[in-house]
Tab-separated table of C-alpha atoms and ligand atoms in Angstrom:
chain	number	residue	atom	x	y	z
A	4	UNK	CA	66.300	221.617	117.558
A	5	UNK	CA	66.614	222.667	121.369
A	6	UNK	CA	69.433	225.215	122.059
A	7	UNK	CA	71.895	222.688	123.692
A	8	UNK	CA	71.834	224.391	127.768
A	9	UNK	CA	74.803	226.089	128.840
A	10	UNK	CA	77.010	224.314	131.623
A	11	UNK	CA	77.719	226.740	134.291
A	12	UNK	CA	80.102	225.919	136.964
A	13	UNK	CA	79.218	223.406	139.760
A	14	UNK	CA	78.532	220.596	136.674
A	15	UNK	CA	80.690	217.921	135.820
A	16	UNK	CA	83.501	218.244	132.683
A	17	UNK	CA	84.463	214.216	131.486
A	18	UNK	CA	87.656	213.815	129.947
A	19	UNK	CA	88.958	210.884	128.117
A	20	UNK	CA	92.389	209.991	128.671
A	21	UNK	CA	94.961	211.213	131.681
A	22	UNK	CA	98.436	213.008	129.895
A	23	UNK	CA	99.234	216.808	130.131
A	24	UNK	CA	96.285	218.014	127.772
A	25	UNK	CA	93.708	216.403	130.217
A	26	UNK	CA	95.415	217.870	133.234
A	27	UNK	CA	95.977	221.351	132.030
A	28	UNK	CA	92.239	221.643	130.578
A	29	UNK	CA	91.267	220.270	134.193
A	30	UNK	CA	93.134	223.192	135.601
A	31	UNK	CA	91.331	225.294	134.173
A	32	UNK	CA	88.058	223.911	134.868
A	33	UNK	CA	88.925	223.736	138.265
A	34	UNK	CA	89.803	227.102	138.382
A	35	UNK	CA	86.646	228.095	136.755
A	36	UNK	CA	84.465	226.322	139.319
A	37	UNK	CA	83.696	222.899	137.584
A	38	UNK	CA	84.041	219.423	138.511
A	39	UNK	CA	86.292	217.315	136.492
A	40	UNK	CA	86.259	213.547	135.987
A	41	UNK	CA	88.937	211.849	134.065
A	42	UNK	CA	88.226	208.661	132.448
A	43	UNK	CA	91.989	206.692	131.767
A	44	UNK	CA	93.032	203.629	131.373
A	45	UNK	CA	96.544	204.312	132.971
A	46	UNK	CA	97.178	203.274	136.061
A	47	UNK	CA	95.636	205.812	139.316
A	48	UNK	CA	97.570	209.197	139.418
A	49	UNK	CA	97.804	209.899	135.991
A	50	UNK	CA	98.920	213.844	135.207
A	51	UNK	CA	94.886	214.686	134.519
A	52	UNK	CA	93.895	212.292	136.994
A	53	UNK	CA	95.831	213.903	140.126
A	54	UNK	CA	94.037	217.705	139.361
A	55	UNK	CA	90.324	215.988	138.824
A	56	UNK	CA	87.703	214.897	141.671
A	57	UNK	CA	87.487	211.723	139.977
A	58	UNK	CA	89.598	209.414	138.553
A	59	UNK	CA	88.276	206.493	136.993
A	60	UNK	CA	91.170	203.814	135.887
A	61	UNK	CA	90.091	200.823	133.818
A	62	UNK	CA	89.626	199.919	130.233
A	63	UNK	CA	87.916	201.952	128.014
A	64	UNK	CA	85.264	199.224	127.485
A	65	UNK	CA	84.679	198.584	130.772
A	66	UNK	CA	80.825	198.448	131.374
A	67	UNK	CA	81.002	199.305	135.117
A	68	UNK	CA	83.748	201.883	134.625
A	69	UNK	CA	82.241	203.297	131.749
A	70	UNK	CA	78.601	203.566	134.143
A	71	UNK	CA	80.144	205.530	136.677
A	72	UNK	CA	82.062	207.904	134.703
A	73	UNK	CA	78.785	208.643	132.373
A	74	UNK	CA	76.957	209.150	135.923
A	75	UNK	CA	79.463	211.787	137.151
A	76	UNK	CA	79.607	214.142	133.843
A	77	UNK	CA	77.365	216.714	132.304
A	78	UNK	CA	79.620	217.131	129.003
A	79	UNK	CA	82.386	214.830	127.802
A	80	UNK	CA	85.613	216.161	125.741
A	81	UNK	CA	89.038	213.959	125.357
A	82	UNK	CA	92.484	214.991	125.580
A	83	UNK	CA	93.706	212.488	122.678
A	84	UNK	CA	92.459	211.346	119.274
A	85	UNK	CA	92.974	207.859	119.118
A	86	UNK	CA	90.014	206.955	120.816
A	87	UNK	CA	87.619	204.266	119.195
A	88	UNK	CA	84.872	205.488	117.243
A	89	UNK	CA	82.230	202.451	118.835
A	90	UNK	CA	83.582	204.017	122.483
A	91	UNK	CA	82.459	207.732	121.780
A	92	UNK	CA	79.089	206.563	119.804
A	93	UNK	CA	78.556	204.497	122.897
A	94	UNK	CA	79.055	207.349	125.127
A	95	UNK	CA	76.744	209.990	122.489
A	96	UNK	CA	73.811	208.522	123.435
A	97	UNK	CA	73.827	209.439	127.267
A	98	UNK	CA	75.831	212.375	127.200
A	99	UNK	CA	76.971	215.041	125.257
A	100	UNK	CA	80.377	214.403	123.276
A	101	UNK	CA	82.498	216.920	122.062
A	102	UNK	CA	84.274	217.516	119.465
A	103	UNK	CA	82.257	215.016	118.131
A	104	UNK	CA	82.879	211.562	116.694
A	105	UNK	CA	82.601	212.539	113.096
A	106	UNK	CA	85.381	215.138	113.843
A	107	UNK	CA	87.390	212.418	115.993
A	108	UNK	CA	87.012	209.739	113.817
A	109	UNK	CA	88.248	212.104	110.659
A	110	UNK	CA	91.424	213.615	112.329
A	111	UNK	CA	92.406	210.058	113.979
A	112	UNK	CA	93.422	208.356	110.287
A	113	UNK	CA	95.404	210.353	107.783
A	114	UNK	CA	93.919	208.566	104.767
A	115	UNK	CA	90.166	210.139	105.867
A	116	UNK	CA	92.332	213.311	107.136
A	117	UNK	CA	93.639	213.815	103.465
A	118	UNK	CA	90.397	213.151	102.050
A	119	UNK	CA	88.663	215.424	104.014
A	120	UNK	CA	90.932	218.203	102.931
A	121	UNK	CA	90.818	217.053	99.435
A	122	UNK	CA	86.946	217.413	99.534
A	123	UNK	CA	87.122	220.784	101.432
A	124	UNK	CA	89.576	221.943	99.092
A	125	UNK	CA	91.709	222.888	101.468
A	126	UNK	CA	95.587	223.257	100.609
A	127	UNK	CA	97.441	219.919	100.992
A	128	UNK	CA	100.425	218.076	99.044
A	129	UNK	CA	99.004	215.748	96.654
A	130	UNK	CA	98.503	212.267	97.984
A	131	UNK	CA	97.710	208.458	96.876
A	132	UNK	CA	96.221	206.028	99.134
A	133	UNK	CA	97.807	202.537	98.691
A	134	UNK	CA	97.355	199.362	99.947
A	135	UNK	CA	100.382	196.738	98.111
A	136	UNK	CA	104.120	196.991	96.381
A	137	UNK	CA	102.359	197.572	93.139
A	138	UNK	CA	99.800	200.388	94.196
A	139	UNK	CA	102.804	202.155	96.327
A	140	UNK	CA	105.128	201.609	93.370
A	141	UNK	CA	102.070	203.260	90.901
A	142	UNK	CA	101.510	206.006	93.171
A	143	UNK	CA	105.263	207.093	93.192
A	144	UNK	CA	106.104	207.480	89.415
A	145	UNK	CA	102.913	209.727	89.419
A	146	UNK	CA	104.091	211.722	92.217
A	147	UNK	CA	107.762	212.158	91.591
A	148	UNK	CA	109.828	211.708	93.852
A	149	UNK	CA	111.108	213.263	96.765
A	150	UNK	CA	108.172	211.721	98.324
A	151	UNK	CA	107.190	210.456	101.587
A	152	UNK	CA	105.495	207.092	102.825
A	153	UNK	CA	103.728	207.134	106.212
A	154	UNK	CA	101.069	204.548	107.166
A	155	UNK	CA	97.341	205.944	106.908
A	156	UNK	CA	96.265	204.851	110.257
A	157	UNK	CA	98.049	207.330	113.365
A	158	UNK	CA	97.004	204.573	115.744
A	159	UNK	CA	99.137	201.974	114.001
A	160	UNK	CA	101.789	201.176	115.542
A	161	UNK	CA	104.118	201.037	112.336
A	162	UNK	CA	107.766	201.992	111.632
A	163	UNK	CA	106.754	205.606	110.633
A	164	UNK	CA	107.648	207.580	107.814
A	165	UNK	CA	109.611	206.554	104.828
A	166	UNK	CA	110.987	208.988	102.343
A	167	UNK	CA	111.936	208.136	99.062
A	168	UNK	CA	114.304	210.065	96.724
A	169	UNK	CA	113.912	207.663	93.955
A	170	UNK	CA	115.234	204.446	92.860
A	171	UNK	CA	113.883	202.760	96.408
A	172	UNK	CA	112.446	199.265	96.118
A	173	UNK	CA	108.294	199.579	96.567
A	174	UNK	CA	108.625	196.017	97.479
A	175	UNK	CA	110.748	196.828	100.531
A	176	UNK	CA	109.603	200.055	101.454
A	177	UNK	CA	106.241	198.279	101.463
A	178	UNK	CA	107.596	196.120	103.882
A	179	UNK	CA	109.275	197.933	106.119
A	180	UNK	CA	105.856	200.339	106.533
A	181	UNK	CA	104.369	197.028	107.731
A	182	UNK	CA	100.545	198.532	107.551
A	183	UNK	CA	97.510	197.139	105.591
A	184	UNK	CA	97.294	200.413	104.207
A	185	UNK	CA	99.770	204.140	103.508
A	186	UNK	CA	99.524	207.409	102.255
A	187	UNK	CA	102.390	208.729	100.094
A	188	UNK	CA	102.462	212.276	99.614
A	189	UNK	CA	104.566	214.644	98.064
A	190	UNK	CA	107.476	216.136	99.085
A	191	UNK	CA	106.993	219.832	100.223
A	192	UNK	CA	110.230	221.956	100.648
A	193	UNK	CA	109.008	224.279	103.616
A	194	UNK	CA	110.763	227.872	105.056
A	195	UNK	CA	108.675	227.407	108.267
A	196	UNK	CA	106.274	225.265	109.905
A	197	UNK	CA	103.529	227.085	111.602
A	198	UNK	CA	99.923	226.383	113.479
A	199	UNK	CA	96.906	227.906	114.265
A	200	UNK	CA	95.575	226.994	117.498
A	201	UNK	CA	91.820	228.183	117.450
A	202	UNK	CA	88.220	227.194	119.234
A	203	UNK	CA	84.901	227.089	117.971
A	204	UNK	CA	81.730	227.240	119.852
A	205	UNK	CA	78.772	225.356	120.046
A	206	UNK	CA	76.934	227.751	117.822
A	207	UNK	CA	79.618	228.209	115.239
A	208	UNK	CA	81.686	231.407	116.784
A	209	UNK	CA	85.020	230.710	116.033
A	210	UNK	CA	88.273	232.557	117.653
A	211	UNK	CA	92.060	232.118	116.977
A	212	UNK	CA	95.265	232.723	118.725
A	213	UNK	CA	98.034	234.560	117.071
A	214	UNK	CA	100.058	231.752	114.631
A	215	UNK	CA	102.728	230.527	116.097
A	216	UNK	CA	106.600	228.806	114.301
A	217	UNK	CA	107.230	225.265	115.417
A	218	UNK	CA	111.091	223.994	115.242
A	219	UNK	CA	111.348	220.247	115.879
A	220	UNK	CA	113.913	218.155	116.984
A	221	UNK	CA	113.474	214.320	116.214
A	222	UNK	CA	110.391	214.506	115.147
A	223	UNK	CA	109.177	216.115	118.296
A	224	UNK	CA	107.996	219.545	118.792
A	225	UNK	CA	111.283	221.677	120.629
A	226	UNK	CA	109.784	224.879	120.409
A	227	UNK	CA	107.216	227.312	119.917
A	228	UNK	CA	107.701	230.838	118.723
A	229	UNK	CA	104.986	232.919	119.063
A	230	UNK	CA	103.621	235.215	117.148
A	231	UNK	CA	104.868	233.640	113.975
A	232	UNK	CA	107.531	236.060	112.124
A	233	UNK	CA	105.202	235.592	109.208
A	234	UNK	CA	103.656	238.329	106.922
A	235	UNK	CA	100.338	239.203	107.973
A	236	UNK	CA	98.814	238.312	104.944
A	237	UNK	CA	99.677	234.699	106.114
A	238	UNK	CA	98.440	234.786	109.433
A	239	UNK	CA	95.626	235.813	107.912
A	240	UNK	CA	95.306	232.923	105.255
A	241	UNK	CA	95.864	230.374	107.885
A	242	UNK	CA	93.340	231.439	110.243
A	243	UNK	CA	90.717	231.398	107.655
A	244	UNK	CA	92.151	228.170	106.949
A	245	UNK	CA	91.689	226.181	110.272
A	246	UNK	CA	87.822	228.369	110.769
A	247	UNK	CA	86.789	227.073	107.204
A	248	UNK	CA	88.463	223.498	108.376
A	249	UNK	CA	86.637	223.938	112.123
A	250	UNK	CA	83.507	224.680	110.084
A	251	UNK	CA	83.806	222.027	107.618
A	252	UNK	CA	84.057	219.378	110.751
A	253	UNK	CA	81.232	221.121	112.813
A	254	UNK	CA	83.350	221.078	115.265
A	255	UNK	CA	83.583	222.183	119.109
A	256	UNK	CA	85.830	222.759	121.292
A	257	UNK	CA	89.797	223.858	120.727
A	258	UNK	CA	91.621	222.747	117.389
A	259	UNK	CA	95.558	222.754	116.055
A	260	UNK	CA	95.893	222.982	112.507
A	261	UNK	CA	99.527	222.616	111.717
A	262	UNK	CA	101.328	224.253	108.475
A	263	UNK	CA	103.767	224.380	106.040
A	264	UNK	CA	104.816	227.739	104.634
A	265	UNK	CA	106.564	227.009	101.521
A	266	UNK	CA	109.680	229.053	100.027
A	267	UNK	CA	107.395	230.718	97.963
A	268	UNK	CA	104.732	231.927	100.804
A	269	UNK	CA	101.706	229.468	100.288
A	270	UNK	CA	100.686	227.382	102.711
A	271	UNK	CA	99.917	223.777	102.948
A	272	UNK	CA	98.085	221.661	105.442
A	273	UNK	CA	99.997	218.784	107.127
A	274	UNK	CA	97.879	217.822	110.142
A	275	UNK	CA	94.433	218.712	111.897
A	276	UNK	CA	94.865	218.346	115.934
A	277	UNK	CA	91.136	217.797	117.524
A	278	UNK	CA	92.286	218.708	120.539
A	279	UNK	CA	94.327	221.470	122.561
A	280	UNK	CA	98.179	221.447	121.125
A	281	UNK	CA	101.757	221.844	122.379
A	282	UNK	CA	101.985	224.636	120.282
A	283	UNK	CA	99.171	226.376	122.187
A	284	UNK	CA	100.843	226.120	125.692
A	285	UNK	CA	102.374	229.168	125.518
A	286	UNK	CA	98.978	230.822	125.860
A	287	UNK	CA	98.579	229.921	129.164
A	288	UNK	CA	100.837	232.596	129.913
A	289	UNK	CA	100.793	235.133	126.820
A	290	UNK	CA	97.395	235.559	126.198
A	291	UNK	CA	94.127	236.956	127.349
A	292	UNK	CA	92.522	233.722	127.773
A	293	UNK	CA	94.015	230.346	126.834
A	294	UNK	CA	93.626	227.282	124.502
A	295	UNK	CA	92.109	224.425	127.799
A	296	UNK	CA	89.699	227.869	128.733
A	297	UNK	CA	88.887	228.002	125.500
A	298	UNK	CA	88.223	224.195	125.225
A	299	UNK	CA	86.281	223.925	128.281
A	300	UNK	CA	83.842	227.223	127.283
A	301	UNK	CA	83.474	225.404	124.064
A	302	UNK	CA	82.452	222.488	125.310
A	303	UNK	CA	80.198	223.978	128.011
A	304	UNK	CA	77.993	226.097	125.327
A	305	UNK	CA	79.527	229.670	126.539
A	306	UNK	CA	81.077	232.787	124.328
A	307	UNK	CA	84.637	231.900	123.642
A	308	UNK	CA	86.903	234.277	125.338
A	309	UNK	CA	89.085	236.650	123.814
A	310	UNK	CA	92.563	235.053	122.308
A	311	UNK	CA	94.684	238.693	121.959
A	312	UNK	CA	98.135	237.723	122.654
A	313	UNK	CA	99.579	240.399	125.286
A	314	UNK	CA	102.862	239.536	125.549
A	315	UNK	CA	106.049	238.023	122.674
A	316	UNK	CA	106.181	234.227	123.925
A	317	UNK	CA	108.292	231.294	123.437
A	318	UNK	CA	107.447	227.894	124.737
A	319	UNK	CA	110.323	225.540	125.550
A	320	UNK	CA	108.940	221.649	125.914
A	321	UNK	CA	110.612	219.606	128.371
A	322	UNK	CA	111.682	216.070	127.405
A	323	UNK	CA	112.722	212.863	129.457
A	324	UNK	CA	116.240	213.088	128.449
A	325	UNK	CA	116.761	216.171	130.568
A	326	UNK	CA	116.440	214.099	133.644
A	327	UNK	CA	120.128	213.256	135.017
A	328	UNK	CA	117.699	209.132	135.852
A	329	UNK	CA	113.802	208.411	135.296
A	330	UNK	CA	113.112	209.673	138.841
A	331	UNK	CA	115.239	213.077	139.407
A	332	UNK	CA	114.393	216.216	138.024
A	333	UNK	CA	117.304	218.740	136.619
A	334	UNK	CA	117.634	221.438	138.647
A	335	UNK	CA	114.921	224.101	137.449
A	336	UNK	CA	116.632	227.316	139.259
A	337	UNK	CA	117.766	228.822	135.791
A	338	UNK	CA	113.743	228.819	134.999
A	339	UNK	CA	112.872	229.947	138.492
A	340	UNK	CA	115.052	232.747	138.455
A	341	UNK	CA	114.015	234.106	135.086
A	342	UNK	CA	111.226	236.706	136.129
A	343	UNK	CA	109.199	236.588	132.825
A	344	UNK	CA	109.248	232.398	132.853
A	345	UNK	CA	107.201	230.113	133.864
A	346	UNK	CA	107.825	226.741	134.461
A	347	UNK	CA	105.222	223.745	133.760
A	348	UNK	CA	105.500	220.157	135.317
A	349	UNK	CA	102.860	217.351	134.005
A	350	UNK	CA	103.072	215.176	137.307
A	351	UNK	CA	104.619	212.617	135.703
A	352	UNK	CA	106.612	210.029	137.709
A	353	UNK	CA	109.179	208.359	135.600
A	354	UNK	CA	111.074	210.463	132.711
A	355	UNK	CA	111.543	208.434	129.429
A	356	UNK	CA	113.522	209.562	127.167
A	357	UNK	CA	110.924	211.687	124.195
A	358	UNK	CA	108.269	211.732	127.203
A	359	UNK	CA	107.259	215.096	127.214
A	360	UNK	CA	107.844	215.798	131.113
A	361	UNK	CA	107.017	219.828	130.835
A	362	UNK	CA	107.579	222.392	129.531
A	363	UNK	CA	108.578	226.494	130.135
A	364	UNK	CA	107.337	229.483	128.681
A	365	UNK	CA	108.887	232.599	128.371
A	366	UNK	CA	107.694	236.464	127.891
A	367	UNK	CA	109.808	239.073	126.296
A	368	UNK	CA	108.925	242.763	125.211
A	369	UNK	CA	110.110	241.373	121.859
A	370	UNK	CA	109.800	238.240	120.182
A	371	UNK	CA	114.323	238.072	119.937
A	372	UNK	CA	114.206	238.635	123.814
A	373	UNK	CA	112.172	236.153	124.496
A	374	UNK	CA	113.574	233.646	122.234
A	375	UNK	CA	117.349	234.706	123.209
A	376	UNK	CA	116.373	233.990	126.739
A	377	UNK	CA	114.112	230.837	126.002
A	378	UNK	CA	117.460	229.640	124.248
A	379	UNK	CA	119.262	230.414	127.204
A	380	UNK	CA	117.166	228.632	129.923
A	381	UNK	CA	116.900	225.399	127.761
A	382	UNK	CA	121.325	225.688	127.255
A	383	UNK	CA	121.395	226.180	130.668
A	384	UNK	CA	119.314	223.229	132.053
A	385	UNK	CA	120.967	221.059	129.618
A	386	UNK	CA	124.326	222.016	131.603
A	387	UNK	CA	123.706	222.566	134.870
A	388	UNK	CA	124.700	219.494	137.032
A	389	UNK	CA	122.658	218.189	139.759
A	390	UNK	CA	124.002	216.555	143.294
B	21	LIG	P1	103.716	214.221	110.532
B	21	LIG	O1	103.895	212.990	111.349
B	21	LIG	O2	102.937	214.010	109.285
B	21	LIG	O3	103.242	215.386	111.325
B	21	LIG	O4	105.169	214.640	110.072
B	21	LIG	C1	106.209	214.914	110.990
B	21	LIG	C2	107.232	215.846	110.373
B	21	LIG	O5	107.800	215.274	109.175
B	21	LIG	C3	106.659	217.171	109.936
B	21	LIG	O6	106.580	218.069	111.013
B	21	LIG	C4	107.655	217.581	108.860
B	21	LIG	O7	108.801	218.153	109.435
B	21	LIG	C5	107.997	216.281	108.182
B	21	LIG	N1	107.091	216.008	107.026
B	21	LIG	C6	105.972	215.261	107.062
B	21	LIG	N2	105.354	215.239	105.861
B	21	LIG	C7	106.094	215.990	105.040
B	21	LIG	C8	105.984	216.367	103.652
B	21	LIG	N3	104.982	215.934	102.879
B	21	LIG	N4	106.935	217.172	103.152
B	21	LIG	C9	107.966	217.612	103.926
B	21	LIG	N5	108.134	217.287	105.222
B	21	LIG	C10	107.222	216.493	105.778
């Protein structure tokens, strides 16, 4: 087969979809020298959309929409996973696509996310795929309970997850999942959860950042510690982890692969991110190059660059509910003073509350400095009152 050609800059990067992943790998092709294009069907001005030269707002089957965008790019990448799979393979044929659909289509459904890791025998709590009361109700007495229900499809809009600690009705936790189909999985008591945030080039080079500790709050990811205050020996496991995962999916382009690190130090898969992650923010401003760089070299057919962390780092996200209303900002001068943070805004208009608005990242000559003053700045903006 014909080497794929490079991209240098001057050509054209294509993203699908307009949010905070799309703008800040825009940035960075920008920055670089490239055109960007973003493809979205949000309304004109989305975050990606007000950093790119184009901005092309309509629905993601429309056939004029769809023309100009796959005039304008050289390469196309996406900033979110639930794309459909007849959309990508549409695009594949004029342009490149990458990570590819195979990759996309894997990662956007847990059931074929499982399965995959089942078949790569990659560490993941056992799993049953059921589709009625009486498979569901099957699939917990050979599982045990605790357990948890969530619905197999991500794109589903469904009531999310379920767990059960035994003596639960199938018949109404069926219900209540309201999804042709769920995966129940087992349980897994957890010390930490970690990720790996890692590229891999077009011809199989693969590079990782440090691993980094996620702490969630409602479900949503609150912070990021990084590096991980894990053994090495872990670090180690879950890199080769996410590059035999990376590998396994042929994939291109940046990757999340997100952890749990049990009580007793093994490690188990929960979820593969095609895509740059919130827990790789903080390496826009900690290390030597950065998960969107990394995404857009991918992508392009160059060398990945090098992912050597240079400074302790703890990202802080931003949520809607900081915002005193939807249109006024807190007051960032706590952030603004700090001389080792750095303060991220996604151009979004209206703050919801969960809507990840931001978020700030700060350095520290140790990883308790920078977290003591990360959990300062967030204390702070949460009090300081604005006029
Ligand atoms: P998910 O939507 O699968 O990423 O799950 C969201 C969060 O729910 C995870 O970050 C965990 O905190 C928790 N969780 C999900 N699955 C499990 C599991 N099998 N065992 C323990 N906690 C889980």
């Amino acid at each position: 087969m014909k080497p794929s050609p490079i991209l240098l800059p001057g050509r054209t990067l294509g993203i699908l979809g307009g949010g905070q992943l799309g703008r800040m790998t825009a940035r960075e092709a920008k920055r670089a020298g490239y055109r960007v294009a973003v493809y979205t069907n949000e309304p004109h001005g989305s975050p990606a959309g007000q950093i790119a030269d184009l901005e092309v707002n309509a629905a993601y089957f429309d056939d004029e929409a769809r023309e100009l965008f796959l005039r304008e790019v050289d390469v196309i990448t996406m900033e979110f996973e639930n794309l459909p799979g007849d959309l990508l393979a549409s695009f594949e044929t004029t342009k490149p696509v990458r990570p590819g659909r195979v990759a996309l289509e894997t990662c956007q459904n847990r059931e074929k996310e499982k399965l995959f890791l089942r078949k790569s025998g990659v560490p993941h709590a056992d799993f049953r795929v059921v589709k009625n009361a009486e498979e569901l109700a099957a699939a917990i007495a050979e599982l045990g309970t605790p357990c948890v229900l969530k619905t197999a499809d991500f794109g589903y809009d469904g009531k999310g997850q379920q767990k059960l600690t035994g003596g639960e009705d199938p018949v109404v936790v069926w219900k209540k999942l309201a999804a042709p189909r769920g995966v129940l999985e087992q349980w897994v008591t957890f010390e930490k959860e970690i990720s790996i945030v890692a590229a891999r080039a077009l011809d199989g080079s693969f590079a990782a950042f440090p691993a980094c500790e996620n702490e969630h709050f409602r479900h949503i990811l609150d912070l990021t510690i990084s590096p991980a205050r894990i053994a090495p020996g872990i670090t180690a496991e879950a890199t080769a982890i996410a590059g035999k995962i990376a590998s396994a999916l042929d994939y291109t382009g940046t990757l999340a692969v997100e952890f749990f690190l049990t009580n007793e130090g093994t490690l188990t898969v929960n979820e593969i991110a095609p895509r740059p992650h919130n827990s790789g923010h903080h390496t826009l401003d900690s290390c030597c190059s950065n998960q969107f760089e990394q995404q857009l070299r991918a992508v392009s057919g160059l060398p990945l660059a090098d992912p050597r962390q240079h400074s302790p780092a703890v990202m802080v996200n931003l949520l809607g509910d900081l915002w005193p209303a939807p249109d006024q900002a807190p007051d960032w001068t706590p952030v603004l003073r700090h001389p080792r943070a750095r303060l991220h805004l996604y151009g979004k208009r209206r703050a919801i509350p969960g809507r990840k608005m931001g978020h700030f990242t700060v350095l520290g000559d140790t990883i308790a400095q920078a977290l003591a003053d990360a959990r300062q700045l967030q204390a702070a903006l949460r009090a300081v009152p604005v006029d």
